[in-house]
XYZ file of C-alpha atoms in Angstrom:
295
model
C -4.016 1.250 -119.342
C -2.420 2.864 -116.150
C -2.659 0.016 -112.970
C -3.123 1.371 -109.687
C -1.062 0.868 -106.754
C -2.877 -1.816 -105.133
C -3.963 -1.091 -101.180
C -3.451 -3.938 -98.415
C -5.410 -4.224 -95.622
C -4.153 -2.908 -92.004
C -3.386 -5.679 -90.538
C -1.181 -6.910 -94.022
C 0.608 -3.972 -93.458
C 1.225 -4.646 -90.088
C 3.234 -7.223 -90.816
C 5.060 -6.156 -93.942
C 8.596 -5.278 -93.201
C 10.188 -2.431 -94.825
C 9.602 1.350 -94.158
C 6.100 3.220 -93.728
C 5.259 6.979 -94.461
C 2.654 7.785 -92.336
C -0.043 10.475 -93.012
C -2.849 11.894 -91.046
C -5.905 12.173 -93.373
C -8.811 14.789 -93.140
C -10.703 16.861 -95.730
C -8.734 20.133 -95.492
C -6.646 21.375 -98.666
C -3.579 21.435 -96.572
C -3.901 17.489 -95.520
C -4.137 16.580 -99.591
C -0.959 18.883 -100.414
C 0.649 16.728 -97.293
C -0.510 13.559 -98.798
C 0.492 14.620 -102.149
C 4.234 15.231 -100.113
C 3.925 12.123 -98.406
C 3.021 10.115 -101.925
C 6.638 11.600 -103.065
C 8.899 11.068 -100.496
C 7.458 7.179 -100.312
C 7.962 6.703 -103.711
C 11.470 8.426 -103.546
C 12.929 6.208 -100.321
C 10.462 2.772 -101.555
C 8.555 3.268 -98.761
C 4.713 1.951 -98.704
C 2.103 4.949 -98.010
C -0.179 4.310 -94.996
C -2.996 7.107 -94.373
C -4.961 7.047 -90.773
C -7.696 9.473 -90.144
C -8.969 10.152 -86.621
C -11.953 10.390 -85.141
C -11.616 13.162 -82.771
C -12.893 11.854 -79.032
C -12.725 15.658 -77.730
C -15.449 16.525 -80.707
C -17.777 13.399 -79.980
C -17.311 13.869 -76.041
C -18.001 17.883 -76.812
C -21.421 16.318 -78.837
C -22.823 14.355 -75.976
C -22.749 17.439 -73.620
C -26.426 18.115 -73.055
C -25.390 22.151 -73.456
C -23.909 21.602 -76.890
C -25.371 23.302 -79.562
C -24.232 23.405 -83.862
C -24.910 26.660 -86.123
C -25.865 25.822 -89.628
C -24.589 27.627 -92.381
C -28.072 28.585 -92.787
C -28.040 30.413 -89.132
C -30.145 27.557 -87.743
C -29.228 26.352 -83.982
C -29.746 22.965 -82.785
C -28.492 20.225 -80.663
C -24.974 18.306 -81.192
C -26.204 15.183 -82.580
C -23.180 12.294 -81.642
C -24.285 9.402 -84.101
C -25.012 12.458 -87.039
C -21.126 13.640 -85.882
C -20.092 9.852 -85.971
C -21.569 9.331 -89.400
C -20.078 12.878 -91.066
C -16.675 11.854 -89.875
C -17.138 8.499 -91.005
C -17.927 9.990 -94.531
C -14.867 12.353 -94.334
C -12.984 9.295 -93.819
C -14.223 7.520 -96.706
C -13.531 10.784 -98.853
C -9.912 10.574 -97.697
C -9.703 7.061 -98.066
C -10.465 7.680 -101.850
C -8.180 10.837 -102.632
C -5.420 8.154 -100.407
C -6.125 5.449 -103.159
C -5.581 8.106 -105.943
C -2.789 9.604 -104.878
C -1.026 6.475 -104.137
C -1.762 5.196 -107.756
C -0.063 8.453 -109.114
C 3.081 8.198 -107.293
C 3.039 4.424 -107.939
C 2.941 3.542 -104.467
C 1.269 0.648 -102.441
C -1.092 2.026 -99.437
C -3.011 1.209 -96.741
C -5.746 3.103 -94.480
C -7.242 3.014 -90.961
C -8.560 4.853 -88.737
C -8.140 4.992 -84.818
C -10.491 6.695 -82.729
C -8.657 9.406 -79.949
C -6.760 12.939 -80.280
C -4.988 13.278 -83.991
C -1.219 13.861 -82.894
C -1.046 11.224 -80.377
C -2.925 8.348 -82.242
C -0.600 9.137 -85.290
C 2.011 8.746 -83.005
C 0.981 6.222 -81.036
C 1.974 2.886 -82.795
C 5.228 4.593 -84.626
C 7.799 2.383 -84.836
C 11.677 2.318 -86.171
C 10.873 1.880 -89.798
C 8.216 4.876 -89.473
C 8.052 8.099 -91.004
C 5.181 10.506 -89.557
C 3.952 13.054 -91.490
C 2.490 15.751 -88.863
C 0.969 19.188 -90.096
C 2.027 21.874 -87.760
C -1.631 24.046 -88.775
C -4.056 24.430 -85.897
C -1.789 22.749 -83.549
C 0.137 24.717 -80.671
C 4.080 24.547 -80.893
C 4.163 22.596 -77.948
C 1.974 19.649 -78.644
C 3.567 19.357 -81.987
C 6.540 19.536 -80.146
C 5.715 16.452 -77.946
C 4.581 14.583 -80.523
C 7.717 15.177 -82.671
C 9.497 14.021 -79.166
C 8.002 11.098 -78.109
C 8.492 9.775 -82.223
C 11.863 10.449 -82.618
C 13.489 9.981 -79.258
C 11.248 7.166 -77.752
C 9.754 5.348 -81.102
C 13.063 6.357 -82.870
C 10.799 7.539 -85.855
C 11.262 9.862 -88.385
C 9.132 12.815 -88.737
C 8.317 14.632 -91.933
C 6.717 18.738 -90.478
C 5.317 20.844 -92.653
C 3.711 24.135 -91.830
C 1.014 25.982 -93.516
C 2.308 27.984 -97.018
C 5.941 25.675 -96.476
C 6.089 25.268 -100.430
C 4.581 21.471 -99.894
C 3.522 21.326 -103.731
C 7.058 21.838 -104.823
C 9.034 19.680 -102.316
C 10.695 16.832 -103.502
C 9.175 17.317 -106.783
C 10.784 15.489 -109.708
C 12.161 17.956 -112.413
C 9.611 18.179 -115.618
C 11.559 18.209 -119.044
C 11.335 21.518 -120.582
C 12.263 22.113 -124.340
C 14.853 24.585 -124.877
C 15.746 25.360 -128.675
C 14.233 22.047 -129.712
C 16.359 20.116 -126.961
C 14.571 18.798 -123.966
C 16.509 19.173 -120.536
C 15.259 18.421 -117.198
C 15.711 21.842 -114.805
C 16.919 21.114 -111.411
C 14.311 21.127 -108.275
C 14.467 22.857 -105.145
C 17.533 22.013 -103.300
C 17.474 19.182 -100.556
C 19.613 20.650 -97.436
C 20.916 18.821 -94.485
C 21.981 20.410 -91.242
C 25.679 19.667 -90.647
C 26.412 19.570 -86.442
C 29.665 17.752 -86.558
C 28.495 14.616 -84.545
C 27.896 11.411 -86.273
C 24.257 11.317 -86.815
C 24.304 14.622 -88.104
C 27.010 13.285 -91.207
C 24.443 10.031 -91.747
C 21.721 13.007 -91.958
C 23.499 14.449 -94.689
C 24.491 11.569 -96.224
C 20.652 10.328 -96.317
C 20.571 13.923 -97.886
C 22.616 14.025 -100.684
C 20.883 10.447 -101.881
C 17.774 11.691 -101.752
C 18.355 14.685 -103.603
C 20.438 12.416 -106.178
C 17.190 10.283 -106.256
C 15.372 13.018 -107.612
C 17.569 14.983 -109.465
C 17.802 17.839 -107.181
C 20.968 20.024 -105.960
C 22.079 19.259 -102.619
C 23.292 21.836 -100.212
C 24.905 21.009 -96.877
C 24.192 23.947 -94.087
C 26.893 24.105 -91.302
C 25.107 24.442 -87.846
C 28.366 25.539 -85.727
C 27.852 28.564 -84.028
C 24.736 29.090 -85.719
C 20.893 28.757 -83.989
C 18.361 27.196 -85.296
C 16.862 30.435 -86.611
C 19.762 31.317 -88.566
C 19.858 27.912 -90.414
C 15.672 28.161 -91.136
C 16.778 31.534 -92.472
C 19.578 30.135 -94.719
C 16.838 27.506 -95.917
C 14.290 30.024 -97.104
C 16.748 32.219 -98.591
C 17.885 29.533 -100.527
C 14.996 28.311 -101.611
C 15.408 24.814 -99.839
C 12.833 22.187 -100.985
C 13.100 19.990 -97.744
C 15.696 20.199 -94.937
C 16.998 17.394 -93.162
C 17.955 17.230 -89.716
C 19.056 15.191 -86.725
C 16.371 15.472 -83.978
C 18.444 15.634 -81.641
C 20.148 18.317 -82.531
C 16.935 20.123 -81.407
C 16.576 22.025 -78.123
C 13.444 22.395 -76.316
C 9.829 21.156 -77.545
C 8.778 24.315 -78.977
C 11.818 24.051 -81.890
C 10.944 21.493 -83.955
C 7.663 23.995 -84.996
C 9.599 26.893 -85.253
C 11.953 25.774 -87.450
C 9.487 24.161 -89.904
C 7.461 27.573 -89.832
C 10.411 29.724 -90.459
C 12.446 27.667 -93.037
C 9.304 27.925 -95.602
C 9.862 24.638 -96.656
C 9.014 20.881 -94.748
C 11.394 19.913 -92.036
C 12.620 15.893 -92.150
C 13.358 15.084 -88.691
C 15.622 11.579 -88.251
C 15.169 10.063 -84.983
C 17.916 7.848 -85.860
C 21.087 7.120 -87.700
C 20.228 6.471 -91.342
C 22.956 5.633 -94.387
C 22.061 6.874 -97.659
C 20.168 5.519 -100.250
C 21.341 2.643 -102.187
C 21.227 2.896 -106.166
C 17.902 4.498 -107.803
C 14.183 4.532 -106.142
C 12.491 1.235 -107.514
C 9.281 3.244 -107.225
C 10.378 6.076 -109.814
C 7.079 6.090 -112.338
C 6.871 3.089 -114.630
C 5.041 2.772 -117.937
C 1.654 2.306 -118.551
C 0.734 -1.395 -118.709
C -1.080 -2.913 -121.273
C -3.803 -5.646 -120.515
C-alpha cells in the first residue's frame, strides 16, 4: 500500500531546520494548481511543504459593518453574518487542509498547515525566514502589493519567492518527464526548459548554477538567458518563446516594485525569485517518488 507523507504540527515545524516551501491555501482552482507547483519544487530541492490559509480581517471587519449586506445565489439579500463568515472560512480551511495532505502524499513530501488571521500577502510573508520559499499568486492582487511583498521577502527576510500568474503553464512546470514508448522502447521526453537570468554579478552565476541542478534534478534542458543590454521584458519574451518551464532569477536584479509581477505575467511561465546567494544542488532529490510500501 502507498504511505502518506506524514504532517507535523506547526510548532514541530517551527523548529525543524532545513528549507520550507510555503503556500497560501484557499479554495480557488488556481491555489490547487499552485499547491500542486509547490508539492514539486519541495520534493525536487527536499524541502518540507507548509500550507497557511488566511482568514481575511478586511472581509470579517467588512461583516461587522451594520450597512453590510450578502446576495445569495438565489437573489436573496440579507445581513453579513461575522460568526456564519468565521465558520465558512473555517470550513474552506479545513477543505484546503485536506487537498494539502493529499497533495503532499503524492509528491512524497512531509507538510504542515496553519492558519494566521490578517491580509493574505503580508501574513504569508510575515514570518519568512532564510530557509523560506513563498509561493505568492499574482491573481487578484495589484502589481504593487505583490511587488512589496516580493520586496520585503527577498531583500529584508532574504527569502525566496516562487510567482506565478494566472494561465503561467503551472501544471507543466517542473514536471518530471513521463516515459513514453516509442517502437517498443520506452524513453523519457525532456520537460520544459528551466532558465536562469545571467546579469554578470555573482549572485546572478549562483542563480544559474541553482538552475542547471534543478533542471538536472528533473531531467529537464537548461537554458541560460543573458540579461546584458536586455530589459526585463525582452528576457520574459525570450522565456515564453521558448517555452520556459520556470525562470530563475536574482531579485535583485529587479528594478522597481511593479517588476517582479510583470515579469511573471509576461514570461507565461512561474518566476523563482532568490533573495540570496544559493549553490546548486548536491547529487539527486532524496524526495524523487519511492515505491509503494508493503505492510
Amino acid at each position: 500500500m502507498m504511505v502518506a507523507a506524514p504532517n507535523k504540527t506547526d510548532d514541530a515545524a517551527r523548529t525543524d531546520s532545513g528549507t520550507r516551501i510555503v503556500v497560501g491555501l484557499d479554495t480557488s482552482l488556481i491555489a490547487r494548481e499552485a499547491l500542486s507547483l509547490a508539492a514539486r519544487l519541495a520534493a525536487s530541492v527536499d524541502a518540507r511543504l507548509k500550507g497557511v490559509f488566511v482568514e481575511d480581517e478586511n472581509l470579517l471587519s467588512l461583516a461587522d459593518l451594520p450597512f453590510a449586506r450578502e446576495v445569495s445565489f438565489s437573489g436573496e439579500v440579507r445581513a453579513l453574518d461575522p460568526e456564519r463568515m468565521l465558520r465558512a472560512m473555517r470550513a474552506q480551511a479545513e477543505s484546503a487542509r485536506r487537498t494539502l495532505a493529499r497533495i503532499a502524499a503524492e509528491a512524497h513530501v512531509d507538510w504542515s498547515f496553519d492558519v494566521r488571521r490578517g491580509r493574505p500577502l503580508p501574513s504569508l510573508a510575515a514570518r519568512a525566514g532564510r530557509e523560506d520559499t513563498l509561493v505568492i499568486r499574482s491573481p487578484g492582487m495589484g502589481a504593487r502589493e505583490v511587488g512589496r511583498t516580493v520586496r520585503a521577502a527577498t531583500r529584508e527576510a532574504r527569502a525566496d519567492v516562487l510567482l506565478v500568474a494566472r494561465g503561467a503553464g503551472l501544471k507543466t512546470a517542473l514536471a518530471v518527464p513521463a516515459p513514453a514508448a516509442q517502437g517498443g522502447i520506452y524513453t523519457s521526453p525532456p520537460g520544459r526548459p528551466v532558465a536562469s537570468v545571467d546579469e554578470g554579478t555573482s549572485p546572478g552565476e549562483a542563480c544559474s548554477a541553482f538552475a542547471e541542478t534543478l533542471a538536472a534534478r528533473i531531467g529537464a534542458p537548461f537554458v541560460r538567458l543573458a540579461a546584458k543590454g536586455r530589459a526585463p521584458a525582452d528576457l520574459a519574451a525570450a522565456a515564453r518563446q521558448g517555452g520556459v518551464g520556470i525562470l530563475v532569477v536574482n531579485a535583485d536584479w529587479l528594478g522597481d516594485d511593479d517588476d517582479a509581477a510583470r515579469l511573471s505575467a509576461a514570461a507565461g511561465c512561474p518566476v523563482l525569485l532568490l533573495g540570496k546567494e544559493r549553490g546548486p544542488l548536491e547529487g539527486p532529490s532524496t524526495s524523487a517518488p519511492k515505491g509503494a510500501e508493503g505492510g
